CSV table of C-alpha atoms and ligand atoms in Angstrom, one decimal:
chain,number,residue,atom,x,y,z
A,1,UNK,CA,-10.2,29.4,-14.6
A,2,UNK,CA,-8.3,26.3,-15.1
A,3,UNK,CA,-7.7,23.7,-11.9
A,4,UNK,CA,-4.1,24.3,-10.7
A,5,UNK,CA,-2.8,21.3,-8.6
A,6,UNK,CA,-1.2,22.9,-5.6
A,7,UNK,CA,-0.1,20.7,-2.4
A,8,UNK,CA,-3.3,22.5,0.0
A,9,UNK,CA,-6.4,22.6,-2.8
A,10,UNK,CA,-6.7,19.2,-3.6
A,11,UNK,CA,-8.9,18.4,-6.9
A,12,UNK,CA,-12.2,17.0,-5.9
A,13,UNK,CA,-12.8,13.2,-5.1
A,14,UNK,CA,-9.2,12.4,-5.5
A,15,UNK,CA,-6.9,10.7,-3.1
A,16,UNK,CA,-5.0,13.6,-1.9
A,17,UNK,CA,-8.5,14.8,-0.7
A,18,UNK,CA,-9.3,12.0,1.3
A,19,UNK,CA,-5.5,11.9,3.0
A,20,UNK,CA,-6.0,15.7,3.8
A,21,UNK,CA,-9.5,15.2,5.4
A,22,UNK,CA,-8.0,12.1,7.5
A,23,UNK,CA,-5.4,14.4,9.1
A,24,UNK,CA,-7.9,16.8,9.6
A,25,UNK,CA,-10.1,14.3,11.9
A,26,UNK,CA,-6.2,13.3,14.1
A,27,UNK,CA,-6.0,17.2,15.1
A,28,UNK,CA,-8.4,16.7,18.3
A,29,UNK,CA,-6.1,14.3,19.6
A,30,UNK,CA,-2.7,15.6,18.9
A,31,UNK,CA,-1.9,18.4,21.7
A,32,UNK,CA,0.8,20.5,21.4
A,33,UNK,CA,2.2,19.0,19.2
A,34,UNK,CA,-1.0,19.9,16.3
A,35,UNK,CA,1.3,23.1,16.1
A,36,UNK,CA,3.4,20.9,13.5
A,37,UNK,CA,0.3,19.8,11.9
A,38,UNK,CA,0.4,21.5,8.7
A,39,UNK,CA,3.9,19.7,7.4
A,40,UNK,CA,2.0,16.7,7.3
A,41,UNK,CA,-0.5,18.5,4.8
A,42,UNK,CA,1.9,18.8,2.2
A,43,UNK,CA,5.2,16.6,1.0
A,44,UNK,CA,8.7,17.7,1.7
A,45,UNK,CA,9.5,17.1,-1.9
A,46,UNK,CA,8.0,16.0,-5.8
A,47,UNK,CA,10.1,15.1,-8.5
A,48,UNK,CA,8.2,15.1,-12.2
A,49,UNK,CA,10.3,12.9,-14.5
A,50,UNK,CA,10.5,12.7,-18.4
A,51,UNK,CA,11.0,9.5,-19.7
A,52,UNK,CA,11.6,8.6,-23.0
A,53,UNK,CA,13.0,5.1,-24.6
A,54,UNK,CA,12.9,3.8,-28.0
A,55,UNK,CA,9.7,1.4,-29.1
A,56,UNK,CA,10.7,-2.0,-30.5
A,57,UNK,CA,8.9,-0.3,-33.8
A,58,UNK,CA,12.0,2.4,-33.6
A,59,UNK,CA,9.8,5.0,-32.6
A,60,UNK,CA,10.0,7.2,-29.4
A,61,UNK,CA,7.9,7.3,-26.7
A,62,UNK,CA,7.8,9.6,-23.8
A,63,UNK,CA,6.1,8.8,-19.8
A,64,UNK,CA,6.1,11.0,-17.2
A,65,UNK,CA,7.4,9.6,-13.8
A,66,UNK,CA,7.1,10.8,-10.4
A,67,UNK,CA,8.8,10.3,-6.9
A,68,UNK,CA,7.2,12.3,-4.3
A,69,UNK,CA,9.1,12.4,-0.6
A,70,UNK,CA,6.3,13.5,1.7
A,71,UNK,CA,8.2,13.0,5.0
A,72,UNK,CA,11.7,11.7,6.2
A,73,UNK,CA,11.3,13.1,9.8
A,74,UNK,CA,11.7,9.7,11.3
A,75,UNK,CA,14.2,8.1,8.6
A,76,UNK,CA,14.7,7.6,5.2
A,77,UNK,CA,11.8,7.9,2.4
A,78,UNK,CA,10.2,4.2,1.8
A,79,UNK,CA,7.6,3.6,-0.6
A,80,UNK,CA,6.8,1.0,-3.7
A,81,UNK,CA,6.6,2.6,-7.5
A,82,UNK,CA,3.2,1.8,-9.5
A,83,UNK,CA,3.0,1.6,-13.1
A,84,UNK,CA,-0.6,2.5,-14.1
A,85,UNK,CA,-2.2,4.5,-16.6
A,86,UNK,CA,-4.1,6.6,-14.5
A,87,UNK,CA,-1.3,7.7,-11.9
A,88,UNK,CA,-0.9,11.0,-11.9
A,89,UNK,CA,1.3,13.6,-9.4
A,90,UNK,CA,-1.7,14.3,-6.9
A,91,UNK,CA,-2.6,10.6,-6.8
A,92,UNK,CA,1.5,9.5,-5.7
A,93,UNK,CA,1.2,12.3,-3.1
A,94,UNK,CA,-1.1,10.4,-1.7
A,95,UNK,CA,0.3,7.3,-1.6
A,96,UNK,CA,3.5,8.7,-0.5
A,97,UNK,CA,1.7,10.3,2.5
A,98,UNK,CA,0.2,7.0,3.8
A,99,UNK,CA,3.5,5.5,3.7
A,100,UNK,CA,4.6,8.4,5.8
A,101,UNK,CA,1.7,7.5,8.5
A,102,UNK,CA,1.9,3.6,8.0
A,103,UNK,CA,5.6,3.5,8.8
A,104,UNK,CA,4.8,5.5,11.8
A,105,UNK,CA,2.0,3.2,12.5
A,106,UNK,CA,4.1,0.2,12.8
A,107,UNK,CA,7.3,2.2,14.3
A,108,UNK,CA,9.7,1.4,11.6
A,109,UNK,CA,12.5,3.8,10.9
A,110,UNK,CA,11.3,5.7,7.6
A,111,UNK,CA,9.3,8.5,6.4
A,112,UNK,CA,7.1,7.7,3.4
A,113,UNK,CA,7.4,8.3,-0.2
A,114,UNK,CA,5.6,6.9,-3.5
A,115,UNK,CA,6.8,6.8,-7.2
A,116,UNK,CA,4.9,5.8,-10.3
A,117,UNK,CA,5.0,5.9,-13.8
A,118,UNK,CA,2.0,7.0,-16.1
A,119,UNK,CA,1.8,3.6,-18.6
A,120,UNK,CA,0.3,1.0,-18.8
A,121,UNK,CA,3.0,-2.1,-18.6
A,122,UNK,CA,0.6,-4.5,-19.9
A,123,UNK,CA,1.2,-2.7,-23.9
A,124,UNK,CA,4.7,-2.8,-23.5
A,125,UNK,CA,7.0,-5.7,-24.3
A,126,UNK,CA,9.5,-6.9,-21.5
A,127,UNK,CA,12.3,-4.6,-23.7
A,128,UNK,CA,10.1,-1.6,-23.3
A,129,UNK,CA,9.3,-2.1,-20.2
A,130,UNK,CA,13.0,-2.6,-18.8
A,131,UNK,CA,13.9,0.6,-20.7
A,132,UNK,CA,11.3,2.5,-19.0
A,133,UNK,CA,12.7,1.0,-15.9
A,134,UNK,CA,16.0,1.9,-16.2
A,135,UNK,CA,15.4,5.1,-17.6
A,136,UNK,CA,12.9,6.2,-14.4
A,137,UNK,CA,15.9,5.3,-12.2
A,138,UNK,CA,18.0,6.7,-13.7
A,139,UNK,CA,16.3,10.1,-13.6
A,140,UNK,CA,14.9,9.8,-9.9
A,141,UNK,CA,18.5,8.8,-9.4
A,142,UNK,CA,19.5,12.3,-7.8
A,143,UNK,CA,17.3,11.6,-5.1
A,144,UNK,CA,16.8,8.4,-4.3
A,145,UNK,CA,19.4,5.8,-2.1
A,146,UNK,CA,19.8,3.8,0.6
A,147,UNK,CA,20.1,6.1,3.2
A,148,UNK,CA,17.6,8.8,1.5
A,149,UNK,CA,14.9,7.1,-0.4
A,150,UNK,CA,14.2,3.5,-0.8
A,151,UNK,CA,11.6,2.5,-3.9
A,152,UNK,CA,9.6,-1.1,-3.7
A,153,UNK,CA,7.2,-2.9,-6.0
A,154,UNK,CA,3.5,-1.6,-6.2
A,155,UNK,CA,0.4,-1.6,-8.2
A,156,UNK,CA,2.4,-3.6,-11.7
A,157,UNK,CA,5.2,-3.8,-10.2
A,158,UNK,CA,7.9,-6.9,-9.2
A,159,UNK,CA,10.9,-8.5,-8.3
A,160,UNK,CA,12.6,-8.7,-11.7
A,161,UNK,CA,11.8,-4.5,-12.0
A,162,UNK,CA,13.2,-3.8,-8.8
A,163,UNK,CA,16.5,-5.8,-9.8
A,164,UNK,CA,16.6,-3.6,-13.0
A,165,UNK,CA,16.6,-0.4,-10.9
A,166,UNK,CA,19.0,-1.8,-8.5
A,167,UNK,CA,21.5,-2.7,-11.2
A,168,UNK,CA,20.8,0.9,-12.9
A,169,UNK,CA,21.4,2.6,-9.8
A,170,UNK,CA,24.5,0.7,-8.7
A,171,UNK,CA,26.0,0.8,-12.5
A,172,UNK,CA,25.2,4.7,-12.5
A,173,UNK,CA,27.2,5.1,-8.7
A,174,UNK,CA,29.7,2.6,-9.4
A,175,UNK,CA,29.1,-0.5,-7.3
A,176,UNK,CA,26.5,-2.4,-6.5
A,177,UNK,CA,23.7,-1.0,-3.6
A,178,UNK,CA,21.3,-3.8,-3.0
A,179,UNK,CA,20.0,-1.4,-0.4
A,180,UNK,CA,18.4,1.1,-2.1
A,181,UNK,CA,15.2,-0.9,-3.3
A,182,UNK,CA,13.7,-3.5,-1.7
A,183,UNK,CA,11.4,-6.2,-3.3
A,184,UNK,CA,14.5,-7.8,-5.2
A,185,UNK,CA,14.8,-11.4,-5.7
A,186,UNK,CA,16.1,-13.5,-3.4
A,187,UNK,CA,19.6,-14.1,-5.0
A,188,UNK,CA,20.0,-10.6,-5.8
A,189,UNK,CA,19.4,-9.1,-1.9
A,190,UNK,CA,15.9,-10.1,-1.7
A,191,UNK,CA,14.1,-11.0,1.5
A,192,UNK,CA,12.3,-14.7,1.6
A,193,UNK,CA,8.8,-14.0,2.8
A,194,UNK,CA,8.5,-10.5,1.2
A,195,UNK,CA,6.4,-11.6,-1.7
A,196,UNK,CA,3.6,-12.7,0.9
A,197,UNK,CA,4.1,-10.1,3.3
A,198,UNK,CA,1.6,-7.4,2.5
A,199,UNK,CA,-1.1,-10.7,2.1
A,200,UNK,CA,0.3,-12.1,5.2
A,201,UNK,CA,-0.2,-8.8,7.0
A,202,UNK,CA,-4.1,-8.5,5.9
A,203,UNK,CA,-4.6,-11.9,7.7
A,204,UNK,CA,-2.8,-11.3,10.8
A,205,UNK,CA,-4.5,-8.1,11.2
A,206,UNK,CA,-8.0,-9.4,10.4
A,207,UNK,CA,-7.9,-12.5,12.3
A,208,UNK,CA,-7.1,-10.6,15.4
A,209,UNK,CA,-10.2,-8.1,14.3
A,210,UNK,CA,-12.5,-10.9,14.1
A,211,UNK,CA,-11.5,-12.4,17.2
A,212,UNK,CA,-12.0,-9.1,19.2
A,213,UNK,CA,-15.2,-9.2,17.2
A,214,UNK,CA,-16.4,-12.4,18.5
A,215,UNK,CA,-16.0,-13.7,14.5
A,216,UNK,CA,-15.1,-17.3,14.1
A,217,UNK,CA,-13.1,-17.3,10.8
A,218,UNK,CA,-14.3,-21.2,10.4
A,219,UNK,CA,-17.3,-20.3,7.7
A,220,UNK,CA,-17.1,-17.1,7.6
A,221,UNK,CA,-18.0,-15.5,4.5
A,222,UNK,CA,-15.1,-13.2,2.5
A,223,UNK,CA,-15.5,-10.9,-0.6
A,224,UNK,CA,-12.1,-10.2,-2.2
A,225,UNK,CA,-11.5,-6.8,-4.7
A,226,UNK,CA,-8.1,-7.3,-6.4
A,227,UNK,CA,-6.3,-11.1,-7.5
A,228,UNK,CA,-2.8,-9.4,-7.7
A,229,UNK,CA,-0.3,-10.1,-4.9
A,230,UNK,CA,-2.4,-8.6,-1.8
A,231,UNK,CA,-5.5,-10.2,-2.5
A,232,UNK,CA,-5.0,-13.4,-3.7
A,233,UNK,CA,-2.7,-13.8,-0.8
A,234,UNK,CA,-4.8,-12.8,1.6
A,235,UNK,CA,-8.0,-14.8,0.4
A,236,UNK,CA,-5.7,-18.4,0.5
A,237,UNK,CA,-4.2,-17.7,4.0
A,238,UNK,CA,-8.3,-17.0,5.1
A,239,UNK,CA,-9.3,-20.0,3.6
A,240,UNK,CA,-6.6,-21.8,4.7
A,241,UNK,CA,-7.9,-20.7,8.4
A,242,UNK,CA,-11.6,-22.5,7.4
A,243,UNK,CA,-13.1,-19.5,5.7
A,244,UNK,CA,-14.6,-19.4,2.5
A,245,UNK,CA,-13.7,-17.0,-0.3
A,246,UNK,CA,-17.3,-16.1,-1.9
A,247,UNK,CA,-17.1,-13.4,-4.0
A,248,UNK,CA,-13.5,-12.4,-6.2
A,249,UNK,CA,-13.1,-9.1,-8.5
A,250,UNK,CA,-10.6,-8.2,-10.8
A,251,UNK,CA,-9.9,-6.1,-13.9
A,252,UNK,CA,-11.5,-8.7,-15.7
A,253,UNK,CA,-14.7,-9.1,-14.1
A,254,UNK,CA,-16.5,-10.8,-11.0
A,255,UNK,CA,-16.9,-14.1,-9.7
A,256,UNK,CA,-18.9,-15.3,-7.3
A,257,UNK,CA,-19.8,-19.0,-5.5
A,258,UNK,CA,-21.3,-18.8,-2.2
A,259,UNK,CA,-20.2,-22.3,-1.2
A,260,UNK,CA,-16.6,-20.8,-1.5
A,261,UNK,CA,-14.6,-20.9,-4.8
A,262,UNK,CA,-11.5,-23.3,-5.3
A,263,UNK,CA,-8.9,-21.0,-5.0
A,264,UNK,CA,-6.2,-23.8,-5.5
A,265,UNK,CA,-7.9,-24.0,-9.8
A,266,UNK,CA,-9.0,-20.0,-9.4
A,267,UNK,CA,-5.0,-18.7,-8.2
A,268,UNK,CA,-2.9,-19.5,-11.2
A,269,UNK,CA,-6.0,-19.6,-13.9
A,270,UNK,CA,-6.7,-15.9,-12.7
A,271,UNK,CA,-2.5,-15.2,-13.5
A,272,UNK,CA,-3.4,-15.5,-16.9
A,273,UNK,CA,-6.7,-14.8,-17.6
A,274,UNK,CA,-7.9,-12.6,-14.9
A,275,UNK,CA,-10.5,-14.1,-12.5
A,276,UNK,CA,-13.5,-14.8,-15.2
A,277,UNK,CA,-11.2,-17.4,-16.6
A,278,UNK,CA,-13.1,-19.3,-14.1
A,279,UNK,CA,-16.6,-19.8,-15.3
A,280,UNK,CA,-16.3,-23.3,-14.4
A,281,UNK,CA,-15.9,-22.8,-10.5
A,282,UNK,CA,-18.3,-19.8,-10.3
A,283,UNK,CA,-21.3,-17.3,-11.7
A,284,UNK,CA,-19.8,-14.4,-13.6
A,285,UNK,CA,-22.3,-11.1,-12.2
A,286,UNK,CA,-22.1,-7.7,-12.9
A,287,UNK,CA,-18.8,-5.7,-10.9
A,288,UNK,CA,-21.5,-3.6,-9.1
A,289,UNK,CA,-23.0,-6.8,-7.7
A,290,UNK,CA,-19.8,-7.3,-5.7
A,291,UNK,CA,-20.9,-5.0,-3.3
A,292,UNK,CA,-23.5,-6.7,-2.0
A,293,UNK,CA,-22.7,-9.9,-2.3
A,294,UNK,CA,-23.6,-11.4,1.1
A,295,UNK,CA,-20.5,-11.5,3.2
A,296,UNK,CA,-18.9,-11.3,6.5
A,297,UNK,CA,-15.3,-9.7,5.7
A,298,UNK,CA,-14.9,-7.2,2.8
A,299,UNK,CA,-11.4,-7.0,1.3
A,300,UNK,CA,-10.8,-4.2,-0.9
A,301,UNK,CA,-7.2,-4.8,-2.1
A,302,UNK,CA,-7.7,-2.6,-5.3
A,303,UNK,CA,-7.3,1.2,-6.1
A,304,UNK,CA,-8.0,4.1,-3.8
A,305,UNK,CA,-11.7,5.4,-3.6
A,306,UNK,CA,-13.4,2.0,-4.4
A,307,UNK,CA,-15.2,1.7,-1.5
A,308,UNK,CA,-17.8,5.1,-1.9
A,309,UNK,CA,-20.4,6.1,0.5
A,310,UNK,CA,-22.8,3.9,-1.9
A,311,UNK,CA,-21.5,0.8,-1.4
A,312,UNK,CA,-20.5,1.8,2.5
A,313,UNK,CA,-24.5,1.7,2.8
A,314,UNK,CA,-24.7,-1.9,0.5
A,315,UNK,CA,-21.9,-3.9,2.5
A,316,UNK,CA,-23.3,-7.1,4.7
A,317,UNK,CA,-19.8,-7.3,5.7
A,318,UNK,CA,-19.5,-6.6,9.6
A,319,UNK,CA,-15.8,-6.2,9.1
A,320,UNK,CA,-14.1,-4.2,6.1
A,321,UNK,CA,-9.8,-5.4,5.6
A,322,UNK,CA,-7.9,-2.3,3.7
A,323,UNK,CA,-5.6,-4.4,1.8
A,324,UNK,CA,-5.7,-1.6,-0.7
A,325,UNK,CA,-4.1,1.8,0.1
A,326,UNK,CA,-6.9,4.6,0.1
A,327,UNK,CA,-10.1,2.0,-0.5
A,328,UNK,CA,-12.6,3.8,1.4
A,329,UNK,CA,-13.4,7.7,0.9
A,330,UNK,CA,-13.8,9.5,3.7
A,331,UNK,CA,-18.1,9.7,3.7
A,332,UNK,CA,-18.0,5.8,3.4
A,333,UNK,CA,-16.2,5.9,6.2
A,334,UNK,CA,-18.5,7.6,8.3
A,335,UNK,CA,-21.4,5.7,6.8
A,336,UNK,CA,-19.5,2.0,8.1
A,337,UNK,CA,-18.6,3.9,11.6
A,338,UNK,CA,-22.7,4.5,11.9
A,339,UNK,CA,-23.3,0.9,10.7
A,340,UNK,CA,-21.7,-0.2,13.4
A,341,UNK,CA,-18.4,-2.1,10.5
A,342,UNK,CA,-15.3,-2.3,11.9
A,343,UNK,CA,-12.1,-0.6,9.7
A,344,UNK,CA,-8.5,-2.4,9.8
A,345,UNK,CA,-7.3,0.9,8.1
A,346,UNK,CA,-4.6,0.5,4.8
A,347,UNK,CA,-2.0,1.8,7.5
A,348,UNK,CA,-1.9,-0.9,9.5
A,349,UNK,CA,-3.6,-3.7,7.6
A,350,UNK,CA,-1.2,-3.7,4.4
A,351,UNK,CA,2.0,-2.6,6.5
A,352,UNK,CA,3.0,-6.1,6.7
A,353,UNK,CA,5.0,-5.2,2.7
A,354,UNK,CA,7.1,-2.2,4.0
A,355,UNK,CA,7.8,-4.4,7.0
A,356,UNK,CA,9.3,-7.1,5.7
A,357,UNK,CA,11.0,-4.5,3.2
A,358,UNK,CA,12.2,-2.9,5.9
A,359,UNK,CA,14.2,-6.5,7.2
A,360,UNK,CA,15.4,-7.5,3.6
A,361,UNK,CA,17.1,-3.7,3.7
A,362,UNK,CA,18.5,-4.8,7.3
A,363,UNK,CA,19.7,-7.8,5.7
A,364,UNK,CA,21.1,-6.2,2.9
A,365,UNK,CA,23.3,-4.0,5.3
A,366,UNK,CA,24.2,-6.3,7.4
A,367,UNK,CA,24.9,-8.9,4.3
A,368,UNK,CA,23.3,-11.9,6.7
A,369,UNK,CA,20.4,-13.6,5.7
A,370,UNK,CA,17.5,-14.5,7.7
A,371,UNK,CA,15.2,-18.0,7.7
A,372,UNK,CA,11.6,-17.7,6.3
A,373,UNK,CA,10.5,-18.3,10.1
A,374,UNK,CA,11.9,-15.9,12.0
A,375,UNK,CA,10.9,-13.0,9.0
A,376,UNK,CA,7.5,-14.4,9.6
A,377,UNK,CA,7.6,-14.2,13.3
A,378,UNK,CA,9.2,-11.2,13.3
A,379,UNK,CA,6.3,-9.6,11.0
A,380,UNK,CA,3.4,-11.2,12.9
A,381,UNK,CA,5.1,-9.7,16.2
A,382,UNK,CA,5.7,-6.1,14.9
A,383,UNK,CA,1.7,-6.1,13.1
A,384,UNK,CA,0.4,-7.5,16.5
A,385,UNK,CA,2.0,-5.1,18.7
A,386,UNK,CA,1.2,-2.1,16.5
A,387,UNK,CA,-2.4,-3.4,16.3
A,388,UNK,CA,-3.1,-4.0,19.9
A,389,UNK,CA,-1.3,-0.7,20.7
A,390,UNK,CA,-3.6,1.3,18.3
A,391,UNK,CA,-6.9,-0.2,19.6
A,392,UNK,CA,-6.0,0.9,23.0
A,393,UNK,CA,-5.8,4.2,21.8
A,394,UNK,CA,-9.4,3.9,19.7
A,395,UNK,CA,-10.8,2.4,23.2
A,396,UNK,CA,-9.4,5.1,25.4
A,397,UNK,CA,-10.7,8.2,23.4
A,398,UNK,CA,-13.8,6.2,21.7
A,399,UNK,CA,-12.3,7.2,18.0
A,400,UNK,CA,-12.7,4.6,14.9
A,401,UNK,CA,-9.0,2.4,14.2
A,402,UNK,CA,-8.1,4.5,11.3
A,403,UNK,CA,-8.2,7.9,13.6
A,404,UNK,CA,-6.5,5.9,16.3
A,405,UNK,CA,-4.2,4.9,14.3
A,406,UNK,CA,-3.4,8.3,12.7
A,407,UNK,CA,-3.1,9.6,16.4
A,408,UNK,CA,-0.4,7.3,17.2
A,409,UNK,CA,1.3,7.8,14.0
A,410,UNK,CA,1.3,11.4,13.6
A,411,UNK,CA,2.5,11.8,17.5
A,412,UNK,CA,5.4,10.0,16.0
A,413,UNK,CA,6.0,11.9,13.4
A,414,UNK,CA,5.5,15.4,14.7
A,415,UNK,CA,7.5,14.8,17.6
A,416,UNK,CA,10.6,13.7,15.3
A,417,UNK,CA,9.6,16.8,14.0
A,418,UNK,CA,9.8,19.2,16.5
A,419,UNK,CA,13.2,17.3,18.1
A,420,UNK,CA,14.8,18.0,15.1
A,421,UNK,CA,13.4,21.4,14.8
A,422,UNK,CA,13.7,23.8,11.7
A,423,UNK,CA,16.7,24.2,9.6
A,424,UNK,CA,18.2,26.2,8.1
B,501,LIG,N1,4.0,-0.7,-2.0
B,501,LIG,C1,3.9,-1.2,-0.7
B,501,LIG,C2,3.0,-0.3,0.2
B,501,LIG,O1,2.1,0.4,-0.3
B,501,LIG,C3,5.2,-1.6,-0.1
B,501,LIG,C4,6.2,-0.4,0.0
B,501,LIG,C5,7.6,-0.8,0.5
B,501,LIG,O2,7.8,-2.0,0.7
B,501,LIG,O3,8.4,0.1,0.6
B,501,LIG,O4,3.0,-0.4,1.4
């Protein structure tokens, strides 16, 4: 019999799989209100696109898109769009379900939702890949806005793509909405400080870990997986703190240097030619090697699933950073819990993004413009706060951070839930 996708059966090892089982663990610790349990389990609402654009050869090409909404109990849907190959309509269900915990998590006013497109950006030329733009907007048009559904960069996606669906949007309602994507450049409705948010966020949240871990950053060793906008950003505001960045993985390969690579030669060499491009500052090993590496921090700021129960059981780290959404699967999990490594869960630790996504849509309401300080003390407030508040709730029921923060998540959204009760 063939494997039908369906929202409750999810195919095996895949991201949807590991959400499911992570709601499954919050149950315990929701009360009444686990009644509501089972709309969390599956999204409100999955749109499957055609698109199809002319090739600079003249030929035609067609990608299929998606836009899932999995929750707008508490708000609008918020959530980036990837371009990647491999995403498929189980994988963006996912992703758009973690948005729906991690803007719970950090008590903004959105549910969560997740596009992508299935192609890979880096064989198209910038044409192609604006056509493919527009013409993915344009179709996820009759759902998405600034008071429904707000899209934001992802995995291959940035600033300049998020201006051409901004400008296909507004052309195709007949203004111009700076508010229904965030991520845009600065002159065009953007936020200063969104480009380093998600990065910033990762180092907030892991330099209060460490110090409740008795950890002095000063030395302390860091393995980085993913160069693009999470990671790199993360691994220059730890080094900047006195650590040292030992081992780096990217599509490319993986470097290591366990005196700390330059990351002011190994940043804008790896823009171009991925991290290898820096033999000079490091040893090239095999990617498995980056496992075990000796380190003190592991940041996975990848894919989902990298992190498997294998190389749970090879980590030194003492402290694992989920820059990534979905790094670790659910066995590795348990493996770090009984190895006594501490888990800044994807929900909390890369909220800082939709954060500062959520003030650059505040901004572009209110058409006043904030300073680069007060976005950056208004992120490190709201990550601190949600932080502390969720390792309360770990001590007080003895549960790891990623249940604890699912607990205080899904109280928020099932209560939205049940206030708003069922209609029609
Ligand atoms: N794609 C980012 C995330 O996974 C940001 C989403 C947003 O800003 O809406 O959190």
């Amino acid at each position: 019999m063939s494997e039908q996708l369906s929202f409750v059966s999810p195919t095996a090892n895949s991201p949807w799989g590991t959400y499911l089982s992570q709601v499954d663990r919050v149950v315990p610790y929701l009360g009444p209100l686990a009644r509501w349990v089972e709309t969390l389990k599956r999204p409100k609402r999955a749109l499957i696109v055609d698109v199809p654009i002319e090739m600079d050869d003249g030929t035609i090409a067609h990608f299929e898109g998606y836009r899932v909404q999995h929750n707008m109990s508490r708000g609008p849907g918020k959530g980036g769009v990837r371009f990647h190959p491999d995403v498929t309509l189980e994988e963006v269900m996912a992703l758009s379900a973690w948005m729906t915990i991690k803007t719970a998590a950090v008590n903004l006013p959105y549910g969560g939702a997740k596009g992508g497109i299935r192609v890979d950006p880096k064989k198209l030329s910038l044409q192609e890949l604006e056509k493919v733009t527009r013409r993915y907007t344009s179709e996820i048009g009759i759902i998405i806005g600034p008071h429904t559904d707000i899209p934001a960069p992802d995995v291959n996606t940035n600033a300049q793509i998020m201006a051409w669906m901004m400008d296909t949007y507004s052309m195709n309602v007949g203004g111009t909405a700076t508010g229904v994507v965030t991520g845009k450049p600065l002159h065009l409705g953007g936020s200063l400080g969104r480009v380093k948010a998600t990065g910033r966020g990762v180092f907030v949240t892991g330099r209060e870990a460490a110090r409740r871990l008795g950890m002095d950053l000063r030395g302390a060793r860091i393995a980085v997986q993913g160069f693009g906008n999470v990671g790199s950003v993360a691994a220059e505001l730890f080094a900047e703190a006195g650590a040292k960045i030992v081992a780096v993985q990217d599509h490319t390969g993986t470097i290591v240097n366990s005196n700390g690579l330059d990351l002011a030669k190994l940043v804008p060499i790896s823009r171009t030619d991925g991290v290898i491009g820096f033999k000079a500052g490091g040893d090239i090993v095999p990617n498995e090697d980056f496992w075990n590496t000796p380190c003190d921090i592991l940041i996975p700021a990848a894919l989902e699933g990298q992190l498997t129960a294998e190389r749970a059981q090879k980590t030194t780290a003492r402290l694992v950073l989920e820059g990534a959404n979905g790094p670790t699967v659910p066995q590795a999990d348990d493996i770090l819990a009984e190895r006594g490594v501490l888990v800044v869960p994807d929900v909390i630790c890369n909220a800082g993004g939709v954060t500062v996504s959520y003030f650059e849509w505040v901004q572009d309401f209110s058409s006043f413009f904030w300073d680069e300080d007060e976005i950056n003390v208004r992120l490190d407030r709201i990550m601190m706060n949600a932080l502390n508040h969720i390792w309360d709730t770990a001590d007080k029921h003895k549960i790891p951070l990623r249940t604890a923060t699912y607990a205080v998540a899904c109280e928020r959204i099932l209560m939205a839930r049940q206030e708003r009760g069922l209609y029609p």
